[in-house]
mmCIF file of C-alpha atoms and ligand atoms in Angstrom:
data_model
loop_
_atom_site.group_PDB
_atom_site.id
_atom_site.type_symbol
_atom_site.label_atom_id
_atom_site.label_comp_id
_atom_site.label_asym_id
_atom_site.label_seq_id
_atom_site.Cartn_x
_atom_site.Cartn_y
_atom_site.Cartn_z
ATOM 1 C CA MET Q 20 -32.987 22.745 11.336
ATOM 2 C CA ASP Q 21 -32.300 22.895 7.681
ATOM 3 C CA PHE Q 22 -34.572 23.481 4.698
ATOM 4 C CA LYS Q 23 -32.201 22.945 1.818
ATOM 5 C CA ARG Q 24 -28.784 21.655 2.777
ATOM 6 C CA THR Q 25 -27.279 19.067 0.555
ATOM 7 C CA LYS Q 26 -23.703 17.917 0.484
ATOM 8 C CA PHE Q 27 -22.211 21.352 0.836
ATOM 9 C CA GLY Q 28 -21.757 21.709 -2.901
ATOM 10 C CA SER Q 29 -19.803 24.923 -2.451
ATOM 11 C CA ASN Q 30 -17.090 22.905 -0.687
ATOM 12 C CA LYS Q 31 -15.934 21.426 -3.956
ATOM 13 C CA ALA Q 32 -15.024 24.844 -5.211
ATOM 14 C CA MET Q 33 -13.490 25.763 -1.897
ATOM 15 C CA GLY Q 34 -11.260 22.689 -1.691
ATOM 16 C CA GLY Q 35 -9.812 21.194 1.480
ATOM 17 C CA LEU Q 36 -9.614 24.505 3.332
ATOM 18 C CA GLY Q 37 -13.291 25.094 2.596
ATOM 19 C CA LYS Q 38 -14.116 21.650 3.943
ATOM 20 C CA SER Q 39 -12.350 22.236 7.219
ATOM 21 C CA LEU Q 40 -13.980 25.664 7.580
ATOM 22 C CA LYS Q 41 -17.369 24.159 6.816
ATOM 23 C CA SER Q 42 -16.743 21.368 9.286
ATOM 24 C CA ARG Q 43 -15.831 23.916 11.978
ATOM 25 C CA GLU Q 44 -18.950 25.921 11.171
ATOM 26 C CA GLU Q 45 -21.034 22.742 11.380
ATOM 27 C CA GLY Q 46 -19.497 21.914 14.760
ATOM 28 C CA GLU Q 47 -20.127 25.388 16.147
ATOM 29 C CA THR Q 48 -23.712 25.341 14.858
ATOM 30 C CA GLU Q 49 -24.266 21.972 16.522
ATOM 31 C CA VAL Q 50 -22.931 23.225 19.876
ATOM 32 C CA MET Q 51 -25.024 26.394 19.627
ATOM 33 C CA ILE Q 52 -28.280 24.491 18.956
ATOM 34 C CA SER Q 53 -27.584 21.902 21.644
ATOM 35 C CA LEU Q 54 -27.428 24.715 24.228
ATOM 36 C CA TRP Q 55 -31.161 25.287 23.667
ATOM 37 C CA ILE Q 56 -32.228 21.744 24.555
ATOM 38 C CA LEU Q 57 -32.137 22.205 28.328
ATOM 39 C CA PRO Q 58 -33.868 25.639 28.389
ATOM 40 C CA SER Q 59 -36.639 24.268 26.141
ATOM 41 C CA LEU Q 60 -37.118 21.315 28.523
ATOM 42 C CA VAL Q 61 -37.280 23.674 31.492
ATOM 43 C CA GLY Q 62 -39.613 26.024 29.603
ATOM 44 C CA GLY Q 63 -42.037 23.202 28.751
ATOM 45 C CA SER Q 64 -41.979 22.004 32.377
ATOM 46 C CA VAL Q 65 -42.694 25.517 33.688
ATOM 47 C CA LEU Q 66 -45.814 25.680 31.510
ATOM 48 C CA TYR Q 67 -46.861 22.228 32.682
ATOM 49 C CA PHE Q 68 -46.614 23.230 36.348
ATOM 50 C CA LEU Q 69 -48.490 26.480 35.714
ATOM 51 C CA SER Q 70 -51.351 24.510 34.147
ATOM 52 C CA VAL Q 71 -54.721 24.861 35.791
ATOM 53 C CA ASP Q 72 -56.637 22.193 33.886
ATOM 54 C CA GLN Q 73 -56.323 19.274 31.500
ATOM 55 C CA TRP Q 74 -56.295 21.451 28.362
ATOM 56 C CA HIS Q 75 -53.413 23.494 29.740
ATOM 57 C CA ARG Q 76 -51.455 20.353 30.581
ATOM 58 C CA VAL Q 77 -51.978 18.779 27.130
ATOM 59 C CA ALA Q 78 -51.006 22.043 25.418
ATOM 60 C CA ALA Q 79 -47.879 22.298 27.615
ATOM 61 C CA TRP Q 80 -46.929 18.732 26.700
ATOM 62 C CA LEU Q 81 -47.430 19.325 22.978
ATOM 63 C CA TYR Q 82 -45.633 22.651 22.916
ATOM 64 C CA GLY Q 83 -42.776 21.522 25.184
ATOM 65 C CA SER Q 84 -42.277 18.350 23.119
ATOM 66 C CA GLY Q 85 -42.315 20.279 19.833
ATOM 67 C CA LEU Q 86 -39.803 22.809 21.131
ATOM 68 C CA THR Q 87 -37.418 20.284 22.664
ATOM 69 C CA GLY Q 88 -37.877 17.867 19.753
ATOM 70 C CA LEU Q 89 -36.856 20.557 17.290
ATOM 71 C CA PHE Q 90 -33.591 21.342 19.088
ATOM 72 C CA ILE Q 91 -32.776 17.649 19.628
ATOM 73 C CA THR Q 92 -33.323 16.626 15.988
ATOM 74 C CA SER Q 93 -31.484 19.714 14.788
ATOM 75 C CA THR Q 94 -28.533 18.922 17.080
ATOM 76 C CA LEU Q 95 -28.499 15.300 15.882
ATOM 77 C CA PHE Q 96 -28.535 16.316 12.235
ATOM 78 C CA HIS Q 97 -25.748 18.869 12.614
ATOM 79 C CA THR Q 98 -23.702 16.369 14.640
ATOM 80 C CA ALA Q 99 -24.140 13.855 11.798
ATOM 81 C CA ALA Q 100 -23.209 16.483 9.192
ATOM 82 C CA TRP Q 101 -20.159 17.387 11.266
ATOM 83 C CA LYS Q 102 -18.896 13.981 12.369
ATOM 84 C CA ILE Q 103 -20.213 11.347 9.966
ATOM 85 C CA SER Q 104 -20.854 13.229 6.736
ATOM 86 C CA HIS Q 105 -19.037 10.399 4.886
ATOM 87 C CA LEU Q 106 -21.960 8.118 5.843
ATOM 88 C CA ARG Q 107 -24.278 9.755 3.378
ATOM 89 C CA LYS Q 108 -27.309 7.536 3.935
ATOM 90 C CA VAL Q 109 -27.199 8.018 7.705
ATOM 91 C CA GLU Q 110 -26.758 11.764 7.376
ATOM 92 C CA GLN Q 111 -29.656 11.896 4.943
ATOM 93 C CA ARG Q 112 -31.948 10.121 7.434
ATOM 94 C CA PHE Q 113 -31.049 12.666 10.106
ATOM 95 C CA HIS Q 114 -31.692 15.417 7.578
ATOM 96 C CA MET Q 115 -35.175 14.023 6.888
ATOM 97 C CA CYS Q 116 -35.967 13.893 10.619
ATOM 98 C CA ASP Q 117 -34.733 17.470 10.933
ATOM 99 C CA ARG Q 118 -37.121 18.531 8.172
ATOM 100 C CA MET Q 119 -40.082 16.632 9.651
ATOM 101 C CA ALA Q 120 -39.423 18.148 13.080
ATOM 102 C CA ILE Q 121 -39.967 21.626 11.609
ATOM 103 C CA TYR Q 122 -43.541 20.719 10.627
ATOM 104 C CA PHE Q 123 -44.286 19.358 14.088
ATOM 105 C CA PHE Q 124 -42.582 22.332 15.723
ATOM 106 C CA ILE Q 125 -44.860 24.741 13.835
ATOM 107 C CA ALA Q 126 -47.938 22.701 14.804
ATOM 108 C CA ALA Q 127 -46.779 22.596 18.425
ATOM 109 C CA SER Q 128 -46.102 26.355 18.494
ATOM 110 C CA TYR Q 129 -49.675 27.133 17.498
ATOM 111 C CA SER Q 130 -51.323 24.460 19.639
ATOM 112 C CA PRO Q 131 -51.534 26.434 22.924
ATOM 113 C CA TRP Q 132 -53.230 29.330 21.090
ATOM 114 C CA LEU Q 133 -55.623 27.066 19.249
ATOM 115 C CA MET Q 134 -56.428 24.982 22.331
ATOM 116 C CA LEU Q 135 -56.635 27.634 25.027
ATOM 117 C CA ARG Q 136 -58.240 30.536 23.212
ATOM 118 C CA GLU Q 137 -61.854 30.795 22.248
ATOM 119 C CA LEU Q 138 -62.197 30.301 18.512
ATOM 120 C CA GLY Q 139 -65.145 30.342 16.158
ATOM 121 C CA PRO Q 140 -67.010 27.149 15.198
ATOM 122 C CA TRP Q 141 -64.955 26.712 12.017
ATOM 123 C CA ALA Q 142 -61.636 27.970 13.284
ATOM 124 C CA CYS Q 143 -61.593 25.464 16.152
ATOM 125 C CA HIS Q 144 -61.065 22.688 13.592
ATOM 126 C CA MET Q 145 -57.577 24.131 13.141
ATOM 127 C CA ARG Q 146 -56.694 22.428 16.458
ATOM 128 C CA TRP Q 147 -56.519 19.020 14.829
ATOM 129 C CA LEU Q 148 -56.087 20.146 11.221
ATOM 130 C CA ILE Q 149 -52.634 21.536 12.005
ATOM 131 C CA TRP Q 150 -51.442 18.065 13.078
ATOM 132 C CA VAL Q 151 -52.856 16.580 9.878
ATOM 133 C CA MET Q 152 -50.854 19.219 7.981
ATOM 134 C CA ALA Q 153 -47.709 18.264 9.929
ATOM 135 C CA CYS Q 154 -48.248 14.574 9.082
ATOM 136 C CA VAL Q 155 -48.837 15.346 5.387
ATOM 137 C CA GLY Q 156 -45.686 17.516 5.338
ATOM 138 C CA SER Q 157 -43.686 14.716 6.965
ATOM 139 C CA MET Q 158 -44.982 12.172 4.465
ATOM 140 C CA TYR Q 159 -43.941 14.539 1.704
ATOM 141 C CA VAL Q 160 -40.434 14.706 3.192
ATOM 142 C CA PHE Q 161 -40.358 10.902 3.442
ATOM 143 C CA PHE Q 162 -41.225 10.395 -0.229
ATOM 144 C CA PHE Q 163 -39.799 13.475 -1.951
ATOM 145 C CA HIS Q 164 -36.953 14.648 0.270
ATOM 146 C CA GLU Q 165 -34.907 17.377 -1.477
ATOM 147 C CA ARG Q 166 -36.682 16.867 -4.806
ATOM 148 C CA TYR Q 167 -38.885 19.938 -5.281
ATOM 149 C CA LYS Q 168 -37.466 22.874 -3.334
ATOM 150 C CA LEU Q 169 -40.280 25.279 -4.153
ATOM 151 C CA VAL Q 170 -42.976 22.828 -3.002
ATOM 152 C CA GLU Q 171 -41.058 22.323 0.244
ATOM 153 C CA LEU Q 172 -40.827 26.040 0.838
ATOM 154 C CA LEU Q 173 -44.522 26.517 0.065
ATOM 155 C CA GLY Q 174 -45.357 23.695 2.480
ATOM 156 C CA TYR Q 175 -43.568 25.442 5.349
ATOM 157 C CA VAL Q 176 -45.064 28.828 4.440
ATOM 158 C CA ALA Q 177 -48.592 27.354 4.372
ATOM 159 C CA MET Q 178 -47.976 25.599 7.662
ATOM 160 C CA GLY Q 179 -46.881 28.888 9.242
ATOM 161 C CA ALA Q 180 -49.435 31.200 7.619
ATOM 162 C CA VAL Q 181 -52.753 29.302 7.761
ATOM 163 C CA PRO Q 182 -53.006 28.954 11.590
ATOM 164 C CA ALA Q 183 -51.701 32.532 11.939
ATOM 165 C CA MET Q 184 -54.708 33.745 9.932
ATOM 166 C CA VAL Q 185 -57.034 31.811 12.213
ATOM 167 C CA ILE Q 186 -55.459 33.336 15.320
ATOM 168 C CA LEU Q 187 -55.511 36.838 13.831
ATOM 169 C CA LEU Q 188 -59.258 36.446 13.295
ATOM 170 C CA MET Q 189 -59.837 35.731 16.991
ATOM 171 C CA GLN Q 190 -62.524 38.102 18.175
ATOM 172 C CA VAL Q 191 -62.842 37.545 21.910
ATOM 173 C CA GLU Q 192 -59.287 37.809 23.229
ATOM 174 C CA ARG Q 193 -56.439 39.238 21.185
ATOM 175 C CA SER Q 194 -53.621 39.732 23.688
ATOM 176 C CA GLY Q 195 -50.339 38.190 22.549
ATOM 177 C CA VAL Q 196 -51.078 38.612 18.843
ATOM 178 C CA CYS Q 197 -48.392 41.304 18.628
ATOM 179 C CA GLU Q 198 -45.734 39.003 20.132
ATOM 180 C CA LEU Q 199 -46.818 36.242 17.768
ATOM 181 C CA ALA Q 200 -46.214 38.586 14.838
ATOM 182 C CA VAL Q 201 -42.797 39.697 16.202
ATOM 183 C CA GLY Q 202 -41.746 36.045 16.554
ATOM 184 C CA GLY Q 203 -42.880 35.458 12.978
ATOM 185 C CA VAL Q 204 -40.733 38.367 11.783
ATOM 186 C CA PHE Q 205 -37.685 36.807 13.483
ATOM 187 C CA TYR Q 206 -38.296 33.579 11.567
ATOM 188 C CA LEU Q 207 -38.703 35.467 8.294
ATOM 189 C CA VAL Q 208 -35.490 37.512 8.758
ATOM 190 C CA GLY Q 209 -33.766 34.247 9.650
ATOM 191 C CA VAL Q 210 -34.820 32.797 6.307
ATOM 192 C CA VAL Q 211 -32.808 35.562 4.570
ATOM 193 C CA PHE Q 212 -29.652 34.268 6.281
ATOM 194 C CA PHE Q 213 -30.698 30.716 5.628
ATOM 195 C CA LYS Q 214 -30.849 31.490 1.923
ATOM 196 C CA SER Q 215 -27.425 33.175 2.166
ATOM 197 C CA ASP Q 216 -25.704 29.960 3.210
ATOM 198 C CA GLY Q 217 -22.342 29.806 1.451
ATOM 199 C CA LEU Q 218 -22.434 33.547 0.707
ATOM 200 C CA VAL Q 219 -22.350 35.023 4.220
ATOM 201 C CA PRO Q 220 -19.964 33.531 6.813
ATOM 202 C CA PHE Q 221 -21.813 31.587 9.500
ATOM 203 C CA ALA Q 222 -25.111 32.319 7.736
ATOM 204 C CA HIS Q 223 -26.568 29.004 8.815
ATOM 205 C CA ALA Q 224 -25.595 29.579 12.450
ATOM 206 C CA ILE Q 225 -27.170 33.061 12.260
ATOM 207 C CA TRP Q 226 -30.329 31.472 10.851
ATOM 208 C CA HIS Q 227 -30.479 29.250 13.913
ATOM 209 C CA LEU Q 228 -29.988 32.281 16.173
ATOM 210 C CA PHE Q 229 -33.028 33.920 14.591
ATOM 211 C CA VAL Q 230 -35.019 30.709 15.048
ATOM 212 C CA ALA Q 231 -34.049 30.683 18.732
ATOM 213 C CA ALA Q 232 -35.032 34.366 19.056
ATOM 214 C CA GLY Q 233 -38.420 33.711 17.390
ATOM 215 C CA ALA Q 234 -39.007 30.728 19.657
ATOM 216 C CA CYS Q 235 -38.124 32.840 22.738
ATOM 217 C CA VAL Q 236 -40.643 35.543 21.791
ATOM 218 C CA HIS Q 237 -43.349 32.951 21.138
ATOM 219 C CA TYR Q 238 -42.566 31.185 24.401
ATOM 220 C CA TYR Q 239 -42.811 34.468 26.292
ATOM 221 C CA ALA Q 240 -46.226 35.187 24.726
ATOM 222 C CA ILE Q 241 -47.541 31.703 25.563
ATOM 223 C CA TRP Q 242 -46.229 31.895 29.131
ATOM 224 C CA ARG Q 243 -47.547 35.389 29.728
ATOM 225 C CA TYR Q 244 -50.921 35.360 28.016
ATOM 226 C CA LEU Q 245 -51.978 31.731 28.222
ATOM 227 C CA TYR Q 246 -50.371 30.359 31.390
ATOM 228 C CA LEU Q 247 -49.528 33.159 33.842
ATOM 229 C CA PRO Q 248 -52.335 33.280 36.429
ATOM 230 C CA ARG Q 249 -54.736 36.147 35.716
ATOM 231 C CA PRO Q 250 -54.207 38.009 39.037
ATOM 232 C CA LEU Q 251 -50.426 38.059 38.416
ATOM 233 C CA LEU Q 252 -50.951 39.248 34.857
ATOM 234 C CA GLN Q 253 -53.224 42.055 36.025
ATOM 235 C CA THR Q 254 -50.802 43.053 38.809
ATOM 236 C CA SER Q 255 -47.862 43.206 36.409
ATOM 237 C CA SER Q 256 -49.799 45.317 33.914
ATOM 238 C CA ILE Q 257 -50.901 47.731 36.684
ATOM 239 C CA SER Q 258 -47.334 48.119 38.003
ATOM 240 C CA ALA Q 259 -46.112 48.737 34.449
ATOM 241 C CA LYS Q 260 -48.449 51.746 34.118
HETATM 242 ZN ZN1 ZN D 15 -29.633 23.697 10.564
#
């Protein structure tokens, strides 16, 4: 996952040593992200098997695919940046896919909440609107990749914030909102490291760690509040008292 990486411009100043360090960092980042592919597959499957109806199953499919898709595209991009960075065109295509996957990952992360919770008559339109937003974001990446950084950033912020507002306004059932917010904070702190790429050692790898932490918290909330059978949820909350 990468919002802004180009051709490692700082490498020029760093010379050959900088290049080898950057290449090592890229390799370690790639290995680290790839480790999340299998857990995300297992996590998506767990939700699928806990499903009690069609809505649950569709939401599990969407969320599991978004989660796994993110780690796969991110791994592919970092592998390309590590191994075939001399093939600029190819690397750029992987970079674009990496960017598009972020939009679909955000849409997928919100889908279980939007599909399985009771929303108001207007808010329920967010269920499909979020996928339209992901498609528009992806088309933007396709046509204007790396051209207007601020627009890109605003696109991701809007994609993250608009459905969050809808969920925060849920009146009937509000459990899990706290975990959603904590996951969001992980992503935001991660962005600080993301922006420090080239200034802080392994900043980009740390950014990915924060993304993984945010995804873990969100997964936990979805599993616990939307998929765990009600009797089990009640039993666990009684025993915790
Ligand atoms: Zn990345």
